[in-house]
């Protein structure tokens, strides 16, 4: 297995080095992600925004990785994802939930019918897993570019329990009912809108809604049934 992986990387080294330049959008964004649990954590942060490639390296907002080999209309990729699902509960007696640490494989297939995106992550914080599948299209409306997206995320019971479960000790100290969740499947939909400014600058706004299933929504720590996040980015485009 190790030999196969080394062979893959060696075989792709040549094509990866052929285009060592930054291609895509780089800038800064304000992200707002309302909590789905009772917490005092700030739901709005300002962070760098990158949606670009540099040779075989890539960044897609919250997902980063390396293109291991061409595959279909895209590549077979190693990937990691920045997650903000961890939190400090405002309920006394509930332990702090660590952010998931996600590493896995995936592919971004860019076709004439839109982009098909698949990732399989292992979370080293919970020893659980996250599967993510989505589809994105591109539409032009005057100077605006619209990117509607639909998707589905599957978290296994270990992943969900680490974030939203309540063990016996926490139940005793907090007064909440003990809760052991099952796996979770949550659909989501998003719309990104790009508007060009001047000198390769542009604004990008995205809104994303996630519908929580009973495994998450049924937790005594969770007090909503859906989550709507958004960001506004100012970026420079590199060619």
JSON list of N, CA, C and O in Angstrom, two decimals, residues 65-122:
[
{"chain": "A", "resi": 65, "resn": "UNK", "atom": "N", "xyz": [-5.88, 20.45, 0.05]},
{"chain": "A", "resi": 65, "resn": "UNK", "atom": "CA", "xyz": [-5.33, 19.14, -0.24]},
{"chain": "A", "resi": 65, "resn": "UNK", "atom": "C", "xyz": [-4.33, 19.13, -1.37]},
{"chain": "A", "resi": 65, "resn": "UNK", "atom": "O", "xyz": [-3.80, 20.16, -1.79]},
{"chain": "A", "resi": 66, "resn": "UNK", "atom": "N", "xyz": [-4.10, 17.90, -1.85]},
{"chain": "A", "resi": 66, "resn": "UNK", "atom": "CA", "xyz": [-3.11, 17.64, -2.89]},
{"chain": "A", "resi": 66, "resn": "UNK", "atom": "C", "xyz": [-3.74, 16.70, -3.92]},
{"chain": "A", "resi": 66, "resn": "UNK", "atom": "O", "xyz": [-4.32, 15.67, -3.56]},
{"chain": "A", "resi": 67, "resn": "UNK", "atom": "N", "xyz": [-3.60, 17.07, -5.20]},
{"chain": "A", "resi": 67, "resn": "UNK", "atom": "CA", "xyz": [-4.14, 16.25, -6.28]},
{"chain": "A", "resi": 67, "resn": "UNK", "atom": "C", "xyz": [-3.16, 15.12, -6.59]},
{"chain": "A", "resi": 67, "resn": "UNK", "atom": "O", "xyz": [-2.09, 15.35, -7.14]},
{"chain": "A", "resi": 68, "resn": "UNK", "atom": "N", "xyz": [-3.52, 13.92, -6.21]},
{"chain": "A", "resi": 68, "resn": "UNK", "atom": "CA", "xyz": [-2.61, 12.79, -6.34]},
{"chain": "A", "resi": 68, "resn": "UNK", "atom": "C", "xyz": [-2.47, 12.30, -7.78]},
{"chain": "A", "resi": 68, "resn": "UNK", "atom": "O", "xyz": [-1.39, 11.93, -8.21]},
{"chain": "A", "resi": 69, "resn": "UNK", "atom": "N", "xyz": [-3.59, 12.29, -8.53]},
{"chain": "A", "resi": 69, "resn": "UNK", "atom": "CA", "xyz": [-3.52, 11.77, -9.90]},
{"chain": "A", "resi": 69, "resn": "UNK", "atom": "C", "xyz": [-4.77, 12.19, -10.66]},
{"chain": "A", "resi": 69, "resn": "UNK", "atom": "O", "xyz": [-5.85, 12.34, -10.07]},
{"chain": "A", "resi": 70, "resn": "UNK", "atom": "N", "xyz": [-4.65, 12.40, -11.99]},
{"chain": "A", "resi": 70, "resn": "UNK", "atom": "CA", "xyz": [-5.83, 12.67, -12.80]},
{"chain": "A", "resi": 70, "resn": "UNK", "atom": "C", "xyz": [-6.84, 11.52, -12.70]},
{"chain": "A", "resi": 70, "resn": "UNK", "atom": "O", "xyz": [-6.46, 10.35, -12.65]},
{"chain": "A", "resi": 71, "resn": "UNK", "atom": "N", "xyz": [-8.12, 11.88, -12.67]},
{"chain": "A", "resi": 71, "resn": "UNK", "atom": "CA", "xyz": [-9.18, 10.87, -12.62]},
{"chain": "A", "resi": 71, "resn": "UNK", "atom": "C", "xyz": [-10.44, 11.46, -13.24]},
{"chain": "A", "resi": 71, "resn": "UNK", "atom": "O", "xyz": [-10.98, 12.45, -12.72]},
{"chain": "A", "resi": 72, "resn": "UNK", "atom": "N", "xyz": [-10.88, 10.87, -14.35]},
{"chain": "A", "resi": 72, "resn": "UNK", "atom": "CA", "xyz": [-12.09, 11.35, -14.99]},
{"chain": "A", "resi": 72, "resn": "UNK", "atom": "C", "xyz": [-11.97, 12.79, -15.42]},
{"chain": "A", "resi": 72, "resn": "UNK", "atom": "O", "xyz": [-11.01, 13.18, -16.10]},
{"chain": "A", "resi": 73, "resn": "UNK", "atom": "N", "xyz": [-12.92, 13.62, -14.99]},
{"chain": "A", "resi": 73, "resn": "UNK", "atom": "CA", "xyz": [-12.92, 15.04, -15.32]},
{"chain": "A", "resi": 73, "resn": "UNK", "atom": "C", "xyz": [-12.28, 15.87, -14.20]},
{"chain": "A", "resi": 73, "resn": "UNK", "atom": "O", "xyz": [-12.50, 17.07, -14.12]},
{"chain": "A", "resi": 74, "resn": "UNK", "atom": "N", "xyz": [-11.49, 15.21, -13.35]},
{"chain": "A", "resi": 74, "resn": "UNK", "atom": "CA", "xyz": [-10.85, 15.90, -12.24]},
{"chain": "A", "resi": 74, "resn": "UNK", "atom": "C", "xyz": [-9.64, 15.14, -11.77]},
{"chain": "A", "resi": 74, "resn": "UNK", "atom": "O", "xyz": [-8.83, 14.68, -12.57]},
{"chain": "A", "resi": 75, "resn": "UNK", "atom": "N", "xyz": [-9.54, 14.99, -10.45]},
{"chain": "A", "resi": 75, "resn": "UNK", "atom": "CA", "xyz": [-8.38, 14.33, -9.86]},
{"chain": "A", "resi": 75, "resn": "UNK", "atom": "C", "xyz": [-8.79, 13.49, -8.65]},
{"chain": "A", "resi": 75, "resn": "UNK", "atom": "O", "xyz": [-9.82, 13.74, -8.02]},
{"chain": "A", "resi": 76, "resn": "UNK", "atom": "N", "xyz": [-7.97, 12.50, -8.36]},
{"chain": "A", "resi": 76, "resn": "UNK", "atom": "CA", "xyz": [-8.05, 11.79, -7.09]},
{"chain": "A", "resi": 76, "resn": "UNK", "atom": "C", "xyz": [-7.20, 12.58, -6.10]},
{"chain": "A", "resi": 76, "resn": "UNK", "atom": "O", "xyz": [-6.04, 12.88, -6.37]},
{"chain": "A", "resi": 77, "resn": "UNK", "atom": "N", "xyz": [-7.78, 12.93, -4.94]},
{"chain": "A", "resi": 77, "resn": "UNK", "atom": "CA", "xyz": [-7.16, 13.91, -4.07]},
{"chain": "A", "resi": 77, "resn": "UNK", "atom": "C", "xyz": [-6.99, 13.41, -2.63]},
{"chain": "A", "resi": 77, "resn": "UNK", "atom": "O", "xyz": [-7.82, 12.64, -2.13]},
{"chain": "A", "resi": 78, "resn": "UNK", "atom": "N", "xyz": [-5.92, 13.87, -1.99]},
{"chain": "A", "resi": 78, "resn": "UNK", "atom": "CA", "xyz": [-5.83, 13.83, -0.54]},
{"chain": "A", "resi": 78, "resn": "UNK", "atom": "C", "xyz": [-6.41, 15.14, -0.03]},
{"chain": "A", "resi": 78, "resn": "UNK", "atom": "O", "xyz": [-6.16, 16.19, -0.62]},
{"chain": "A", "resi": 79, "resn": "UNK", "atom": "N", "xyz": [-7.19, 15.09, 1.06]},
{"chain": "A", "resi": 79, "resn": "UNK", "atom": "CA", "xyz": [-7.87, 16.29, 1.51]},
{"chain": "A", "resi": 79, "resn": "UNK", "atom": "C", "xyz": [-7.90, 16.39, 3.03]},
{"chain": "A", "resi": 79, "resn": "UNK", "atom": "O", "xyz": [-7.89, 15.38, 3.75]},
{"chain": "A", "resi": 80, "resn": "UNK", "atom": "N", "xyz": [-7.93, 17.61, 3.51]},
{"chain": "A", "resi": 80, "resn": "UNK", "atom": "CA", "xyz": [-8.22, 17.90, 4.91]},
{"chain": "A", "resi": 80, "resn": "UNK", "atom": "C", "xyz": [-9.21, 19.05, 4.93]},
{"chain": "A", "resi": 80, "resn": "UNK", "atom": "O", "xyz": [-9.30, 19.81, 3.96]},
{"chain": "A", "resi": 81, "resn": "UNK", "atom": "N", "xyz": [-9.96, 19.16, 6.01]},
{"chain": "A", "resi": 81, "resn": "UNK", "atom": "CA", "xyz": [-11.00, 20.20, 6.07]},
{"chain": "A", "resi": 81, "resn": "UNK", "atom": "C", "xyz": [-10.95, 20.91, 7.41]},
{"chain": "A", "resi": 81, "resn": "UNK", "atom": "O", "xyz": [-10.78, 20.29, 8.46]},
{"chain": "A", "resi": 82, "resn": "UNK", "atom": "N", "xyz": [-11.09, 22.23, 7.37]},
{"chain": "A", "resi": 82, "resn": "UNK", "atom": "CA", "xyz": [-11.15, 23.06, 8.57]},
{"chain": "A", "resi": 82, "resn": "UNK", "atom": "C", "xyz": [-12.59, 23.06, 9.08]},
{"chain": "A", "resi": 82, "resn": "UNK", "atom": "O", "xyz": [-13.50, 23.51, 8.39]},
{"chain": "A", "resi": 83, "resn": "UNK", "atom": "N", "xyz": [-12.80, 22.53, 10.28]},
{"chain": "A", "resi": 83, "resn": "UNK", "atom": "CA", "xyz": [-14.14, 22.44, 10.85]},
{"chain": "A", "resi": 83, "resn": "UNK", "atom": "C", "xyz": [-14.29, 23.38, 12.04]},
{"chain": "A", "resi": 83, "resn": "UNK", "atom": "O", "xyz": [-13.37, 23.52, 12.85]},
{"chain": "A", "resi": 84, "resn": "UNK", "atom": "N", "xyz": [-15.46, 24.00, 12.14]},
{"chain": "A", "resi": 84, "resn": "UNK", "atom": "CA", "xyz": [-15.77, 24.87, 13.27]},
{"chain": "A", "resi": 84, "resn": "UNK", "atom": "C", "xyz": [-16.89, 24.28, 14.12]},
{"chain": "A", "resi": 84, "resn": "UNK", "atom": "O", "xyz": [-17.58, 25.00, 14.85]},
{"chain": "A", "resi": 85, "resn": "UNK", "atom": "N", "xyz": [-17.06, 22.96, 14.06]},
{"chain": "A", "resi": 85, "resn": "UNK", "atom": "CA", "xyz": [-18.15, 22.33, 14.79]},
{"chain": "A", "resi": 85, "resn": "UNK", "atom": "C", "xyz": [-17.90, 22.21, 16.29]},
{"chain": "A", "resi": 85, "resn": "UNK", "atom": "O", "xyz": [-18.83, 21.99, 17.06]},
{"chain": "A", "resi": 86, "resn": "UNK", "atom": "N", "xyz": [-16.65, 22.33, 16.72]},
{"chain": "A", "resi": 86, "resn": "UNK", "atom": "CA", "xyz": [-16.38, 22.28, 18.15]},
{"chain": "A", "resi": 86, "resn": "UNK", "atom": "C", "xyz": [-16.92, 23.52, 18.86]},
{"chain": "A", "resi": 86, "resn": "UNK", "atom": "O", "xyz": [-17.10, 24.57, 18.25]},
{"chain": "A", "resi": 87, "resn": "UNK", "atom": "N", "xyz": [-17.15, 23.42, 20.16]},
{"chain": "A", "resi": 87, "resn": "UNK", "atom": "CA", "xyz": [-17.72, 24.55, 20.90]},
{"chain": "A", "resi": 87, "resn": "UNK", "atom": "C", "xyz": [-17.56, 24.35, 22.40]},
{"chain": "A", "resi": 87, "resn": "UNK", "atom": "O", "xyz": [-17.30, 23.26, 22.88]},
{"chain": "A", "resi": 88, "resn": "UNK", "atom": "N", "xyz": [-17.72, 25.46, 23.12]},
{"chain": "A", "resi": 88, "resn": "UNK", "atom": "CA", "xyz": [-17.78, 25.44, 24.58]},
{"chain": "A", "resi": 88, "resn": "UNK", "atom": "C", "xyz": [-19.24, 25.65, 24.98]},
{"chain": "A", "resi": 88, "resn": "UNK", "atom": "O", "xyz": [-19.81, 26.70, 24.70]},
{"chain": "A", "resi": 89, "resn": "UNK", "atom": "N", "xyz": [-19.83, 24.68, 25.61]},
{"chain": "A", "resi": 89, "resn": "UNK", "atom": "CA", "xyz": [-21.24, 24.76, 25.95]},
{"chain": "A", "resi": 89, "resn": "UNK", "atom": "C", "xyz": [-21.47, 25.78, 27.06]},
{"chain": "A", "resi": 89, "resn": "UNK", "atom": "O", "xyz": [-20.67, 25.93, 27.99]},
{"chain": "A", "resi": 90, "resn": "UNK", "atom": "N", "xyz": [-22.60, 26.49, 26.95]},
{"chain": "A", "resi": 90, "resn": "UNK", "atom": "CA", "xyz": [-22.99, 27.43, 28.00]},
{"chain": "A", "resi": 90, "resn": "UNK", "atom": "C", "xyz": [-23.71, 26.72, 29.14]},
{"chain": "A", "resi": 90, "resn": "UNK", "atom": "O", "xyz": [-24.07, 27.35, 30.14]},
{"chain": "A", "resi": 91, "resn": "UNK", "atom": "N", "xyz": [-23.93, 25.42, 29.00]},
{"chain": "A", "resi": 91, "resn": "UNK", "atom": "CA", "xyz": [-24.59, 24.63, 30.04]},
{"chain": "A", "resi": 91, "resn": "UNK", "atom": "C", "xyz": [-23.53, 24.11, 31.01]},
{"chain": "A", "resi": 91, "resn": "UNK", "atom": "O", "xyz": [-22.59, 23.42, 30.60]},
{"chain": "A", "resi": 92, "resn": "UNK", "atom": "N", "xyz": [-23.68, 24.44, 32.29]},
{"chain": "A", "resi": 92, "resn": "UNK", "atom": "CA", "xyz": [-22.73, 23.99, 33.30]},
{"chain": "A", "resi": 92, "resn": "UNK", "atom": "C", "xyz": [-22.73, 22.46, 33.37]},
{"chain": "A", "resi": 92, "resn": "UNK", "atom": "O", "xyz": [-23.80, 21.83, 33.32]},
{"chain": "A", "resi": 93, "resn": "UNK", "atom": "N", "xyz": [-21.54, 21.88, 33.47]},
{"chain": "A", "resi": 93, "resn": "UNK", "atom": "CA", "xyz": [-21.43, 20.42, 33.58]},
{"chain": "A", "resi": 93, "resn": "UNK", "atom": "C", "xyz": [-21.20, 19.72, 32.27]},
{"chain": "A", "resi": 93, "resn": "UNK", "atom": "O", "xyz": [-20.99, 18.50, 32.25]},
{"chain": "A", "resi": 94, "resn": "UNK", "atom": "N", "xyz": [-21.22, 20.46, 31.14]},
{"chain": "A", "resi": 94, "resn": "UNK", "atom": "CA", "xyz": [-20.98, 19.86, 29.82]},
{"chain": "A", "resi": 94, "resn": "UNK", "atom": "C", "xyz": [-19.56, 20.19, 29.39]},
{"chain": "A", "resi": 94, "resn": "UNK", "atom": "O", "xyz": [-19.14, 21.34, 29.38]},
{"chain": "A", "resi": 95, "resn": "UNK", "atom": "N", "xyz": [-18.80, 19.16, 29.07]},
{"chain": "A", "resi": 95, "resn": "UNK", "atom": "CA", "xyz": [-17.40, 19.34, 28.66]},
{"chain": "A", "resi": 95, "resn": "UNK", "atom": "C", "xyz": [-17.29, 20.08, 27.33]},
{"chain": "A", "resi": 95, "resn": "UNK", "atom": "O", "xyz": [-18.21, 20.03, 26.49]},
{"chain": "A", "resi": 96, "resn": "UNK", "atom": "N", "xyz": [-16.16, 20.74, 27.13]},
{"chain": "A", "resi": 96, "resn": "UNK", "atom": "CA", "xyz": [-15.90, 21.40, 25.85]},
{"chain": "A", "resi": 96, "resn": "UNK", "atom": "C", "xyz": [-15.80, 20.37, 24.74]},
{"chain": "A", "resi": 96, "resn": "UNK", "atom": "O", "xyz": [-15.20, 19.30, 24.92]},
{"chain": "A", "resi": 97, "resn": "UNK", "atom": "N", "xyz": [-16.39, 20.67, 23.60]},
{"chain": "A", "resi": 97, "resn": "UNK", "atom": "CA", "xyz": [-16.33, 19.78, 22.43]},
{"chain": "A", "resi": 97, "resn": "UNK", "atom": "C", "xyz": [-15.19, 20.22, 21.51]},
{"chain": "A", "resi": 97, "resn": "UNK", "atom": "O", "xyz": [-15.17, 21.35, 21.03]},
{"chain": "A", "resi": 98, "resn": "UNK", "atom": "N", "xyz": [-14.25, 19.31, 21.27]},
{"chain": "A", "resi": 98, "resn": "UNK", "atom": "CA", "xyz": [-13.11, 19.62, 20.42]},
{"chain": "A", "resi": 98, "resn": "UNK", "atom": "C", "xyz": [-13.55, 19.71, 18.96]},
{"chain": "A", "resi": 98, "resn": "UNK", "atom": "O", "xyz": [-14.49, 19.03, 18.52]},
{"chain": "A", "resi": 99, "resn": "UNK", "atom": "N", "xyz": [-12.87, 20.56, 18.20]},
{"chain": "A", "resi": 99, "resn": "UNK", "atom": "CA", "xyz": [-13.14, 20.63, 16.77]},
{"chain": "A", "resi": 99, "resn": "UNK", "atom": "C", "xyz": [-12.74, 19.32, 16.10]},
{"chain": "A", "resi": 99, "resn": "UNK", "atom": "O", "xyz": [-11.68, 18.77, 16.41]},
{"chain": "A", "resi": 100, "resn": "UNK", "atom": "N", "xyz": [-13.54, 18.83, 15.18]},
{"chain": "A", "resi": 100, "resn": "UNK", "atom": "CA", "xyz": [-13.11, 17.65, 14.40]},
{"chain": "A", "resi": 100, "resn": "UNK", "atom": "C", "xyz": [-11.82, 17.95, 13.64]},
{"chain": "A", "resi": 100, "resn": "UNK", "atom": "O", "xyz": [-11.60, 19.07, 13.17]},
{"chain": "A", "resi": 101, "resn": "UNK", "atom": "N", "xyz": [-10.97, 16.95, 13.54]},
{"chain": "A", "resi": 101, "resn": "UNK", "atom": "CA", "xyz": [-9.73, 17.04, 12.77]},
{"chain": "A", "resi": 101, "resn": "UNK", "atom": "C", "xyz": [-9.85, 16.05, 11.62]},
{"chain": "A", "resi": 101, "resn": "UNK", "atom": "O", "xyz": [-9.74, 14.84, 11.81]},
{"chain": "A", "resi": 102, "resn": "UNK", "atom": "N", "xyz": [-10.09, 16.57, 10.43]},
{"chain": "A", "resi": 102, "resn": "UNK", "atom": "CA", "xyz": [-10.53, 15.75, 9.30]},
{"chain": "A", "resi": 102, "resn": "UNK", "atom": "C", "xyz": [-9.43, 15.54, 8.26]},
{"chain": "A", "resi": 102, "resn": "UNK", "atom": "O", "xyz": [-8.82, 16.50, 7.78]},
{"chain": "A", "resi": 103, "resn": "UNK", "atom": "N", "xyz": [-9.21, 14.28, 7.91]},
{"chain": "A", "resi": 103, "resn": "UNK", "atom": "CA", "xyz": [-8.25, 13.91, 6.88]},
{"chain": "A", "resi": 103, "resn": "UNK", "atom": "C", "xyz": [-8.88, 12.78, 6.04]},
{"chain": "A", "resi": 103, "resn": "UNK", "atom": "O", "xyz": [-9.50, 11.87, 6.59]},
{"chain": "A", "resi": 104, "resn": "UNK", "atom": "N", "xyz": [-8.69, 12.86, 4.72]},
{"chain": "A", "resi": 104, "resn": "UNK", "atom": "CA", "xyz": [-9.29, 11.80, 3.91]},
{"chain": "A", "resi": 104, "resn": "UNK", "atom": "C", "xyz": [-8.93, 11.92, 2.44]},
{"chain": "A", "resi": 104, "resn": "UNK", "atom": "O", "xyz": [-7.91, 12.49, 2.06]},
{"chain": "A", "resi": 105, "resn": "UNK", "atom": "N", "xyz": [-9.81, 11.38, 1.61]},
{"chain": "A", "resi": 105, "resn": "UNK", "atom": "CA", "xyz": [-9.62, 11.37, 0.17]},
{"chain": "A", "resi": 105, "resn": "UNK", "atom": "C", "xyz": [-10.89, 11.89, -0.49]},
{"chain": "A", "resi": 105, "resn": "UNK", "atom": "O", "xyz": [-11.96, 11.96, 0.13]},
{"chain": "A", "resi": 106, "resn": "UNK", "atom": "N", "xyz": [-10.76, 12.28, -1.76]},
{"chain": "A", "resi": 106, "resn": "UNK", "atom": "CA", "xyz": [-11.94, 12.77, -2.46]},
{"chain": "A", "resi": 106, "resn": "UNK", "atom": "C", "xyz": [-11.63, 13.05, -3.91]},
{"chain": "A", "resi": 106, "resn": "UNK", "atom": "O", "xyz": [-10.55, 12.76, -4.43]},
{"chain": "A", "resi": 107, "resn": "UNK", "atom": "N", "xyz": [-12.60, 13.67, -4.56]},
{"chain": "A", "resi": 107, "resn": "UNK", "atom": "CA", "xyz": [-12.44, 14.07, -5.96]},
{"chain": "A", "resi": 107, "resn": "UNK", "atom": "C", "xyz": [-13.35, 15.24, -6.26]},
{"chain": "A", "resi": 107, "resn": "UNK", "atom": "O", "xyz": [-14.44, 15.37, -5.69]},
{"chain": "A", "resi": 108, "resn": "UNK", "atom": "N", "xyz": [-12.89, 16.10, -7.16]},
{"chain": "A", "resi": 108, "resn": "UNK", "atom": "CA", "xyz": [-13.65, 17.24, -7.67]},
{"chain": "A", "resi": 108, "resn": "UNK", "atom": "C", "xyz": [-13.76, 17.05, -9.18]},
{"chain": "A", "resi": 108, "resn": "UNK", "atom": "O", "xyz": [-12.78, 17.21, -9.90]},
{"chain": "A", "resi": 109, "resn": "UNK", "atom": "N", "xyz": [-14.94, 16.65, -9.64]},
{"chain": "A", "resi": 109, "resn": "UNK", "atom": "CA", "xyz": [-15.15, 16.35, -11.05]},
{"chain": "A", "resi": 109, "resn": "UNK", "atom": "C", "xyz": [-15.88, 17.53, -11.72]},
{"chain": "A", "resi": 109, "resn": "UNK", "atom": "O", "xyz": [-17.06, 17.74, -11.48]},
{"chain": "A", "resi": 110, "resn": "UNK", "atom": "N", "xyz": [-15.13, 18.29, -12.52]},
{"chain": "A", "resi": 110, "resn": "UNK", "atom": "CA", "xyz": [-15.70, 19.48, -13.18]},
{"chain": "A", "resi": 110, "resn": "UNK", "atom": "C", "xyz": [-16.08, 19.12, -14.60]},
{"chain": "A", "resi": 110, "resn": "UNK", "atom": "O", "xyz": [-15.23, 18.94, -15.48]},
{"chain": "A", "resi": 111, "resn": "UNK", "atom": "N", "xyz": [-17.40, 19.01, -14.85]},
{"chain": "A", "resi": 111, "resn": "UNK", "atom": "CA", "xyz": [-17.91, 18.58, -16.14]},
{"chain": "A", "resi": 111, "resn": "UNK", "atom": "C", "xyz": [-18.71, 19.70, -16.79]},
{"chain": "A", "resi": 111, "resn": "UNK", "atom": "O", "xyz": [-18.96, 20.75, -16.19]},
{"chain": "A", "resi": 112, "resn": "UNK", "atom": "N", "xyz": [-19.14, 19.46, -18.02]},
{"chain": "A", "resi": 112, "resn": "UNK", "atom": "CA", "xyz": [-19.99, 20.45, -18.72]},
{"chain": "A", "resi": 112, "resn": "UNK", "atom": "C", "xyz": [-21.38, 20.52, -18.09]},
{"chain": "A", "resi": 112, "resn": "UNK", "atom": "O", "xyz": [-22.15, 21.45, -18.39]},
{"chain": "A", "resi": 113, "resn": "UNK", "atom": "N", "xyz": [-21.71, 19.58, -17.20]},
{"chain": "A", "resi": 113, "resn": "UNK", "atom": "CA", "xyz": [-23.01, 19.57, -16.52]},
{"chain": "A", "resi": 113, "resn": "UNK", "atom": "C", "xyz": [-22.92, 20.13, -15.11]},
{"chain": "A", "resi": 113, "resn": "UNK", "atom": "O", "xyz": [-23.90, 20.11, -14.37]},
{"chain": "A", "resi": 114, "resn": "UNK", "atom": "N", "xyz": [-21.75, 20.61, -14.73]},
{"chain": "A", "resi": 114, "resn": "UNK", "atom": "CA", "xyz": [-21.56, 21.10, -13.38]},
{"chain": "A", "resi": 114, "resn": "UNK", "atom": "C", "xyz": [-20.47, 20.31, -12.67]},
{"chain": "A", "resi": 114, "resn": "UNK", "atom": "O", "xyz": [-19.85, 19.41, -13.24]},
{"chain": "A", "resi": 115, "resn": "UNK", "atom": "N", "xyz": [-20.24, 20.64, -11.41]},
{"chain": "A", "resi": 115, "resn": "UNK", "atom": "CA", "xyz": [-19.18, 19.99, -10.63]},
{"chain": "A", "resi": 115, "resn": "UNK", "atom": "C", "xyz": [-19.78, 18.97, -9.67]},
{"chain": "A", "resi": 115, "resn": "UNK", "atom": "O", "xyz": [-20.73, 19.27, -8.94]},
{"chain": "A", "resi": 116, "resn": "UNK", "atom": "N", "xyz": [-19.21, 17.77, -9.65]},
{"chain": "A", "resi": 116, "resn": "UNK", "atom": "CA", "xyz": [-19.60, 16.71, -8.74]},
{"chain": "A", "resi": 116, "resn": "UNK", "atom": "C", "xyz": [-18.45, 16.51, -7.75]},
{"chain": "A", "resi": 116, "resn": "UNK", "atom": "O", "xyz": [-17.32, 16.26, -8.16]},
{"chain": "A", "resi": 117, "resn": "UNK", "atom": "N", "xyz": [-18.74, 16.63, -6.45]},
{"chain": "A", "resi": 117, "resn": "UNK", "atom": "CA", "xyz": [-17.69, 16.68, -5.43]},
{"chain": "A", "resi": 117, "resn": "UNK", "atom": "C", "xyz": [-17.96, 15.61, -4.37]},
{"chain": "A", "resi": 117, "resn": "UNK", "atom": "O", "xyz": [-19.08, 15.53, -3.84]},
{"chain": "A", "resi": 118, "resn": "UNK", "atom": "N", "xyz": [-16.95, 14.80, -4.09]},
{"chain": "A", "resi": 118, "resn": "UNK", "atom": "CA", "xyz": [-17.09, 13.72, -3.11]},
{"chain": "A", "resi": 118, "resn": "UNK", "atom": "C", "xyz": [-15.88, 13.71, -2.19]},
{"chain": "A", "resi": 118, "resn": "UNK", "atom": "O", "xyz": [-14.74, 13.77, -2.65]},
{"chain": "A", "resi": 119, "resn": "UNK", "atom": "N", "xyz": [-16.13, 13.59, -0.87]},
{"chain": "A", "resi": 119, "resn": "UNK", "atom": "CA", "xyz": [-15.05, 13.47, 0.10]},
{"chain": "A", "resi": 119, "resn": "UNK", "atom": "C", "xyz": [-15.41, 12.42, 1.15]},
{"chain": "A", "resi": 119, "resn": "UNK", "atom": "O", "xyz": [-16.58, 12.32, 1.56]},
{"chain": "A", "resi": 120, "resn": "UNK", "atom": "N", "xyz": [-14.40, 11.68, 1.58]},
{"chain": "A", "resi": 120, "resn": "UNK", "atom": "CA", "xyz": [-14.54, 10.74, 2.70]},
{"chain": "A", "resi": 120, "resn": "UNK", "atom": "C", "xyz": [-13.46, 11.08, 3.71]},
{"chain": "A", "resi": 120, "resn": "UNK", "atom": "O", "xyz": [-12.26, 10.93, 3.42]},
{"chain": "A", "resi": 121, "resn": "UNK", "atom": "N", "xyz": [-13.88, 11.57, 4.89]},
{"chain": "A", "resi": 121, "resn": "UNK", "atom": "CA", "xyz": [-12.95, 12.02, 5.91]},
{"chain": "A", "resi": 121, "resn": "UNK", "atom": "C", "xyz": [-12.97, 11.11, 7.13]},
{"chain": "A", "resi": 121, "resn": "UNK", "atom": "O", "xyz": [-14.03, 10.60, 7.52]},
{"chain": "A", "resi": 122, "resn": "UNK", "atom": "N", "xyz": [-11.81, 10.96, 7.75]},
{"chain": "A", "resi": 122, "resn": "UNK", "atom": "CA", "xyz": [-11.70, 10.36, 9.07]},
{"chain": "A", "resi": 122, "resn": "UNK", "atom": "C", "xyz": [-11.41, 11.47, 10.06]},
{"chain": "A", "resi": 122, "resn": "UNK", "atom": "O", "xyz": [-10.56, 12.33, 9.82]}
]
